[in-house]
């Protein structure tokens, strides 16, 4: 009975499997079919793949240098080096077989070699050529040492020549010697040149001209126009016996003694006396001078609205045919403290500079620039006091008198 039951179960399983297969087939047959146009193919634009240029290191010797001839010479001269280089390259090319070669690793990439410029390779070739000819670095050093010695010898010769010239210049100076004598006295007796030599030898300041300039002019100061300017003029003689005067030179300096205007004037009349000993004017100076009208205009523009300083400045304004407000003029000749100190009603500029500034000016030929600088230095020395006195005087002039009380009116009787 059991065997029969098993057979029936097996048959039922087989029938069930066949029935399932039939059902699947029927289901597949019932599916709808769709037909697609397989012939039409869309041509898509594909971007061209960028081919990377594989820059390999140079394999030939000729590729290392642009200097073909020198390379050929080095190769021909050193065949052993070439063979050694070739062997080294072969060793580099042979791949090293490791124990773990069976493992799939990343492909080995060689480091990119930097190709040196032709200048360096040509320099190496030149060094090799020097070694072939027997010229090593020691020979180059010797050549440099010889060159230095030649330069040193030339410098020594030049220094010797300069020393000889200096000695000659010293010997040309007159041999003047005085013991315990004041250079000022020597200047009065023998002249300024002899006094300058004595000053130099005794270790004093360089020369009288340089001393005066250092006192009268401020170094590294402003060189333009300032509120106060000083002016001086030089004149020459015209007419019979040169008694009349005309303008020959005008000089203006600023507050610090820097010259801002200095021009020679062309004479309008025939000059009969140049007065060179005093004025320092020579015919060549005023021959191609500036026209007097242009000088007048330029000077008037500079003086406008500024304080004018000068020594006996009224004479300079008169010869220029110009006028200036009296309250803007500072005349060093008429300043009371100066006159009292020198004990003179009309002191000369030379005397004022010697007594107050301890400087000597107008030694021999005059210079309008130096005279203007001297007057400006005198003014700046007492500027505060001078301006305060003027201010006080003006305030006293225009001060209102106190108001007097009115008298009472007479009352009617």
Coordinates of C-alpha atoms in Angstrom, one line a residue:
X1 CA 0.0 0.0 0.0
X2 CA 2.8 2.3 0.8
X3 CA 4.5 1.7 -2.5
X4 CA 1.3 2.6 -4.4
X5 CA 0.9 5.8 -2.4
X6 CA 4.4 6.9 -3.2
X7 CA 3.9 6.3 -6.9
X8 CA 0.7 8.4 -7.0
X9 CA 2.5 11.2 -5.2
X10 CA 5.3 11.1 -7.8
X11 CA 2.9 11.2 -10.6
X12 CA 1.0 14.1 -9.1
X13 CA 4.3 16.1 -8.7
X14 CA 5.2 15.4 -12.3
X15 CA 1.8 16.5 -13.6
X16 CA 1.9 19.6 -11.5
X17 CA 5.3 20.6 -12.9
X18 CA 4.0 20.0 -16.5
X19 CA 0.9 22.0 -15.8
X20 CA 3.0 24.9 -14.5
X21 CA 5.2 24.8 -17.6
X22 CA 2.2 24.9 -19.9
X23 CA 0.8 27.8 -18.0
X24 CA 4.0 29.8 -18.4
X25 CA 4.0 29.1 -22.1
X26 CA 0.4 30.3 -22.5
X27 CA 1.3 33.4 -20.5
X28 CA 4.2 34.1 -22.8
X29 CA 2.1 33.6 -25.9
X30 CA -0.5 36.1 -24.5
X31 CA 2.3 38.8 -24.1
X32 CA 2.1 41.7 -26.6
X33 CA 5.1 42.1 -28.9
X34 CA 6.5 45.5 -29.9
X35 CA 8.6 46.1 -33.1
X36 CA 11.5 48.7 -33.0
X37 CA 13.3 50.3 -35.9
X38 CA 16.8 48.9 -35.5
X39 CA 18.0 50.4 -38.7
X40 CA 18.1 54.1 -37.5
X41 CA 21.3 54.7 -35.6
X42 CA 21.9 58.1 -34.0
X43 CA 25.4 59.4 -34.8
X44 CA 26.6 61.0 -31.7
X45 CA 29.4 63.5 -32.0
X46 CA 32.4 62.1 -30.1
X47 CA 35.1 64.4 -28.9
X48 CA 38.5 63.5 -30.2
X49 CA 40.6 61.9 -27.5
X50 CA 43.6 64.1 -26.7
X51 CA 46.7 62.1 -27.4
X52 CA 49.2 62.8 -24.7
X53 CA 52.7 63.2 -26.2
X54 CA 55.0 60.9 -24.3
X55 CA 58.1 63.0 -23.8
X56 CA 60.8 60.5 -23.3
X57 CA 64.3 61.4 -22.0
X58 CA 67.0 61.8 -24.6
X59 CA 68.6 58.5 -25.7
X60 CA 71.3 59.8 -28.0
X61 CA 74.3 61.8 -27.0
X62 CA 73.7 64.3 -29.7
X63 CA 70.3 65.3 -28.1
X64 CA 72.0 66.6 -25.0
X65 CA 73.6 69.7 -26.6
X66 CA 73.1 72.2 -29.3
X67 CA 76.8 72.6 -29.7
X68 CA 77.3 69.8 -32.2
X69 CA 81.0 70.4 -33.0
X70 CA 82.2 70.5 -29.4
X71 CA 80.2 67.3 -28.6
X72 CA 81.8 65.5 -31.4
X73 CA 85.2 66.6 -30.2
X74 CA 84.5 65.4 -26.7
X75 CA 83.1 62.1 -27.9
X76 CA 86.1 61.6 -30.2
X77 CA 88.5 62.5 -27.4
X78 CA 86.8 60.4 -24.6
X79 CA 85.5 57.1 -26.1
X80 CA 85.8 55.4 -22.7
X81 CA 83.3 57.8 -21.2
X82 CA 80.9 57.2 -24.0
X83 CA 81.1 53.4 -23.4
X84 CA 80.6 53.8 -19.7
X85 CA 77.5 56.1 -20.3
X86 CA 76.1 53.5 -22.7
X87 CA 76.5 50.7 -20.1
X88 CA 74.9 52.8 -17.5
X89 CA 71.9 53.4 -19.7
X90 CA 71.6 49.7 -20.5
X91 CA 71.6 48.9 -16.8
X92 CA 68.9 51.5 -16.2
X93 CA 66.8 50.0 -19.0
X94 CA 66.8 46.4 -17.7
X95 CA 63.8 46.0 -15.4
X96 CA 64.6 44.8 -11.9
X97 CA 62.8 41.5 -11.2
X98 CA 61.4 41.4 -7.6
X99 CA 60.1 38.5 -5.6
X100 CA 56.6 39.9 -5.6
X101 CA 56.5 40.1 -9.4
X102 CA 53.5 37.7 -9.7
X103 CA 51.3 40.3 -7.8
X104 CA 49.4 42.7 -10.0
X105 CA 51.0 46.2 -9.1
X106 CA 50.8 49.5 -10.8
X107 CA 52.9 50.0 -13.9
X108 CA 56.3 51.5 -13.0
X109 CA 56.8 55.1 -14.2
X110 CA 60.3 56.6 -14.8
X111 CA 60.9 60.1 -13.3
X112 CA 61.0 62.7 -16.1
X113 CA 64.5 64.0 -16.7
X114 CA 65.0 67.7 -17.0
X115 CA 66.9 68.6 -20.1
X116 CA 69.6 71.1 -19.2
X117 CA 69.9 74.2 -21.4
X118 CA 72.5 74.3 -24.1
X119 CA 74.6 77.0 -22.3
X120 CA 75.4 74.6 -19.4
X121 CA 76.2 71.7 -21.7
X122 CA 78.4 73.9 -23.9
X123 CA 80.1 75.1 -20.7
X124 CA 80.9 71.5 -19.8
X125 CA 82.2 70.9 -23.3
X126 CA 84.5 74.0 -23.0
X127 CA 85.8 72.7 -19.6
X128 CA 86.6 69.3 -21.2
X129 CA 88.4 71.2 -24.0
X130 CA 90.5 73.2 -21.5
X131 CA 91.4 69.9 -19.8
X132 CA 92.5 68.5 -23.1
X133 CA 94.7 71.5 -23.9
X134 CA 96.3 71.3 -20.4
X135 CA 94.5 74.4 -19.0
X136 CA 93.0 73.5 -15.6
X137 CA 91.4 75.7 -13.0
X138 CA 94.9 76.4 -11.5
X139 CA 96.0 78.1 -14.7
X140 CA 92.8 80.2 -14.7
X141 CA 93.6 81.3 -11.1
X142 CA 97.1 82.2 -12.0
X143 CA 95.9 84.3 -14.9
X144 CA 93.5 86.2 -12.5
X145 CA 96.3 86.8 -10.0
X146 CA 98.6 88.2 -12.7
X147 CA 95.7 90.6 -13.8
X148 CA 95.3 91.8 -10.2
X149 CA 99.0 92.5 -9.9
X150 CA 99.0 94.6 -13.1
X151 CA 96.1 96.6 -11.7
X152 CA 97.8 97.2 -8.4
X153 CA 101.0 98.3 -10.2
X154 CA 99.0 100.8 -12.3
X155 CA 97.2 102.2 -9.2
X156 CA 100.5 102.6 -7.4
X157 CA 102.0 104.5 -10.3
X158 CA 98.9 106.8 -10.4
X159 CA 99.1 107.5 -6.7
X160 CA 102.8 108.3 -7.0
X161 CA 102.0 110.8 -9.8
X162 CA 99.3 112.5 -7.7
X163 CA 101.6 112.8 -4.7
X164 CA 104.3 114.4 -6.9
X165 CA 101.7 116.9 -8.2
X166 CA 100.6 117.7 -4.7
X167 CA 104.2 118.3 -3.6
X168 CA 104.7 120.6 -6.6
X169 CA 101.6 122.6 -5.8
X170 CA 102.8 123.0 -2.2
X171 CA 106.2 124.2 -3.3
X172 CA 104.6 126.8 -5.6
X173 CA 103.1 128.6 -2.6
X174 CA 105.4 131.4 -1.3
X175 CA 107.3 130.5 1.8
X176 CA 105.8 133.0 4.3
X177 CA 106.5 132.5 8.0
X178 CA 105.6 134.6 10.9
X179 CA 105.7 133.8 14.6
X180 CA 102.8 135.1 16.8
X181 CA 101.5 137.5 14.2
X182 CA 97.8 138.1 13.7
X183 CA 96.7 137.1 10.1
X184 CA 94.5 140.2 10.0
X185 CA 97.7 142.3 10.4
X186 CA 99.4 140.3 7.6
X187 CA 96.3 140.9 5.4
X188 CA 96.5 144.6 6.0
X189 CA 100.3 144.7 5.2
X190 CA 100.7 142.0 2.5
X191 CA 97.2 141.3 1.2
X192 CA 94.6 138.6 1.6
X193 CA 96.5 135.8 -0.2
X194 CA 99.4 135.9 2.3
X195 CA 96.9 136.0 5.2
X196 CA 95.1 132.9 3.8
X197 CA 98.4 131.0 3.6
X198 CA 99.2 131.9 7.2
X199 CA 95.8 130.8 8.4
X200 CA 96.1 127.5 6.7
X201 CA 99.5 126.8 8.2
X202 CA 98.4 127.8 11.7
X203 CA 95.4 125.5 11.5
X204 CA 92.7 128.2 11.3
X205 CA 89.7 128.2 9.0
X206 CA 90.5 127.7 5.3
X207 CA 90.3 131.2 3.7
X208 CA 88.6 134.5 4.3
X209 CA 86.2 134.0 1.3
X210 CA 85.1 130.6 2.7
X211 CA 84.8 131.9 6.2
X212 CA 82.5 134.8 5.1
X213 CA 80.3 132.5 3.1
X214 CA 79.9 130.0 6.0
X215 CA 78.9 132.9 8.3
X216 CA 76.6 134.8 5.8
X217 CA 74.9 131.8 4.1
X218 CA 72.9 129.0 5.8
X219 CA 73.9 125.6 4.4
X220 CA 71.2 123.2 3.1
X221 CA 68.5 125.9 3.4
X222 CA 65.5 126.9 1.2
X223 CA 66.7 128.4 -2.1
X224 CA 63.4 130.0 -3.2
X225 CA 61.6 133.3 -2.5
X226 CA 61.0 134.2 1.2
X227 CA 58.9 137.0 2.9
X228 CA 62.1 139.1 3.4
X229 CA 64.7 139.6 0.6
X230 CA 67.9 141.7 0.5
X231 CA 69.1 143.6 -2.5
X232 CA 72.3 145.3 -3.6
X233 CA 73.3 147.0 -6.9
X234 CA 76.7 147.8 -8.5
X235 CA 77.0 150.9 -10.7
X236 CA 79.4 152.3 -13.3
X237 CA 80.3 155.9 -14.2
X238 CA 79.0 157.7 -17.3
X239 CA 79.3 161.3 -18.7
X240 CA 82.2 163.6 -18.2
X241 CA 84.8 162.2 -15.8
X242 CA 82.4 159.3 -14.9
X243 CA 80.6 161.3 -12.2
X244 CA 77.1 160.2 -13.1
X245 CA 76.1 156.6 -12.3
X246 CA 74.0 154.0 -14.2
X247 CA 73.0 150.4 -13.2
X248 CA 75.4 147.6 -14.0
X249 CA 74.4 144.7 -11.8
X250 CA 71.5 143.7 -9.5
X251 CA 71.6 140.9 -6.9
X252 CA 68.9 139.7 -4.6
X253 CA 69.2 137.0 -1.9
X254 CA 66.5 135.3 0.3
X255 CA 66.1 135.1 4.1
X256 CA 68.9 132.4 4.3
X257 CA 71.4 134.2 2.1
X258 CA 70.8 132.1 -1.0
X259 CA 71.1 134.1 -4.2
X260 CA 67.7 134.1 -6.1
X261 CA 68.5 136.8 -8.7
X262 CA 71.8 138.1 -10.1
X263 CA 71.9 139.8 -13.5
X264 CA 74.2 142.2 -15.3
X265 CA 72.5 145.2 -17.1
X266 CA 73.4 146.4 -20.5
X267 CA 74.5 150.1 -20.3
X268 CA 72.2 152.6 -22.0
X269 CA 75.0 155.2 -22.3
X270 CA 78.7 155.1 -23.0
X271 CA 80.6 154.0 -19.9
X272 CA 83.5 156.3 -19.1
X273 CA 84.5 154.8 -15.8
X274 CA 83.9 151.1 -14.9
X275 CA 85.1 151.6 -11.3
X276 CA 86.4 148.0 -11.4
X277 CA 88.5 148.5 -8.2
X278 CA 85.3 149.0 -6.2
X279 CA 82.4 147.7 -8.4
X280 CA 84.2 144.6 -9.8
X281 CA 82.5 145.3 -13.2
X282 CA 84.5 144.8 -16.4
X283 CA 83.5 145.6 -20.0
X284 CA 82.9 141.9 -20.8
X285 CA 80.4 141.5 -18.0
X286 CA 77.9 144.2 -19.2
X287 CA 78.6 143.9 -22.9
X288 CA 75.9 141.2 -23.4
X289 CA 73.8 142.2 -20.3
X290 CA 70.1 142.2 -19.9
X291 CA 67.9 145.1 -21.0
X292 CA 67.2 147.6 -18.1
X293 CA 63.4 147.5 -18.7
X294 CA 63.2 143.7 -18.3
X295 CA 65.4 143.9 -15.2
X296 CA 63.1 146.6 -13.7
X297 CA 60.0 144.4 -14.3
X298 CA 61.6 141.3 -12.8
X299 CA 62.9 143.1 -9.7
X300 CA 59.5 144.8 -9.2
X301 CA 57.7 141.4 -9.3
X302 CA 60.1 139.9 -6.7
X303 CA 59.8 142.9 -4.3
X304 CA 56.1 143.2 -4.4
X305 CA 54.5 142.5 -1.0
X306 CA 57.9 141.6 0.6
X307 CA 60.2 143.1 3.2
X308 CA 63.2 144.7 1.5
X309 CA 66.5 144.7 3.4
X310 CA 69.5 146.7 2.3
X311 CA 72.3 149.0 3.3
X312 CA 71.5 152.6 2.1
X313 CA 68.8 150.9 0.0
X314 CA 67.3 154.2 -1.2
X315 CA 70.3 154.6 -3.6
X316 CA 69.6 151.2 -5.1
X317 CA 65.9 151.9 -5.6
X318 CA 66.7 155.3 -7.1
X319 CA 69.1 153.8 -9.7
X320 CA 66.4 151.1 -10.6
X321 CA 63.8 153.8 -10.9
X322 CA 61.6 151.9 -8.5
X323 CA 59.6 152.7 -5.4
X324 CA 58.8 150.5 -2.3
X325 CA 56.5 151.2 0.7
X326 CA 58.4 152.7 3.6
X327 CA 57.0 150.4 6.2
X328 CA 58.3 147.4 4.2
X329 CA 62.0 148.7 4.1
X330 CA 64.7 147.7 6.6
X331 CA 67.8 149.9 6.1
X332 CA 70.8 148.6 8.1
X333 CA 72.5 152.0 7.8
X334 CA 69.8 153.8 9.7
X335 CA 69.1 151.3 12.4
X336 CA 69.8 153.0 15.8
X337 CA 71.4 150.1 17.8
X338 CA 73.9 149.5 14.9
X339 CA 74.8 153.2 14.8
X340 CA 75.2 153.4 18.6
X341 CA 77.4 150.3 18.7
X342 CA 79.8 151.6 15.9
X343 CA 79.5 155.2 17.1
X344 CA 78.8 156.6 13.6
X345 CA 75.8 158.5 12.1
X346 CA 76.2 156.6 8.7
X347 CA 78.2 153.5 9.3
X348 CA 79.7 151.6 6.3
X349 CA 78.7 148.0 5.7
X350 CA 82.3 146.9 6.0
X351 CA 82.5 148.4 9.5
X352 CA 79.2 146.8 10.7
X353 CA 80.2 143.4 9.5
X354 CA 83.6 143.6 11.2
X355 CA 82.2 144.8 14.5
X356 CA 78.9 142.8 14.7
X357 CA 79.5 139.7 12.6
X358 CA 83.3 139.5 13.0
X359 CA 83.5 139.0 9.2
X360 CA 85.4 141.0 6.6
X361 CA 83.6 142.0 3.4
X362 CA 84.4 144.5 0.6
X363 CA 88.1 143.6 0.7
X364 CA 89.2 144.9 -2.7
X365 CA 86.5 144.5 -5.4
X366 CA 83.0 144.5 -4.2
X367 CA 80.4 141.8 -4.9
X368 CA 76.7 142.8 -4.9
X369 CA 75.8 139.2 -3.9
X370 CA 78.1 139.2 -0.9
X371 CA 76.9 142.7 0.2
X372 CA 73.2 141.6 0.0
X373 CA 74.1 138.5 2.1
X374 CA 75.8 140.7 4.7
X375 CA 72.8 143.0 5.0
X376 CA 70.5 140.1 5.3
X377 CA 72.6 138.5 8.0
X378 CA 72.7 141.7 10.0
X379 CA 68.9 141.9 9.8
X380 CA 68.3 138.3 10.8
X381 CA 70.6 138.8 13.8
X382 CA 68.3 141.5 15.3
X383 CA 65.1 140.6 13.5
X384 CA 62.9 140.0 16.5
X385 CA 64.0 143.1 18.3
X386 CA 63.8 145.3 15.2
X387 CA 60.2 144.1 14.3
X388 CA 59.0 144.5 17.9
X389 CA 60.3 148.1 18.0
X390 CA 58.5 148.9 14.7
X391 CA 55.3 147.3 16.0
X392 CA 55.4 149.3 19.2
X393 CA 56.1 152.5 17.3
X394 CA 53.2 152.0 15.0
X395 CA 50.9 151.2 17.9
X396 CA 52.0 154.4 19.7
X397 CA 51.3 156.5 16.6
X398 CA 47.8 155.2 16.0
X399 CA 46.8 154.8 19.6
X400 CA 43.6 156.8 20.4
X401 CA 44.1 159.5 23.1
X402 CA 41.9 159.0 26.2
X403 CA 38.5 160.7 26.0
X404 CA 38.4 163.9 28.1
X405 CA 35.2 164.4 30.1
X406 CA 33.0 167.2 28.9
X407 CA 32.7 170.3 31.0
X408 CA 29.3 170.9 32.6
X409 CA 27.2 173.4 30.9
X410 CA 26.6 176.7 32.6
X411 CA 23.3 176.6 34.4
X412 CA 21.0 179.5 33.8
X413 CA 21.0 182.1 36.5

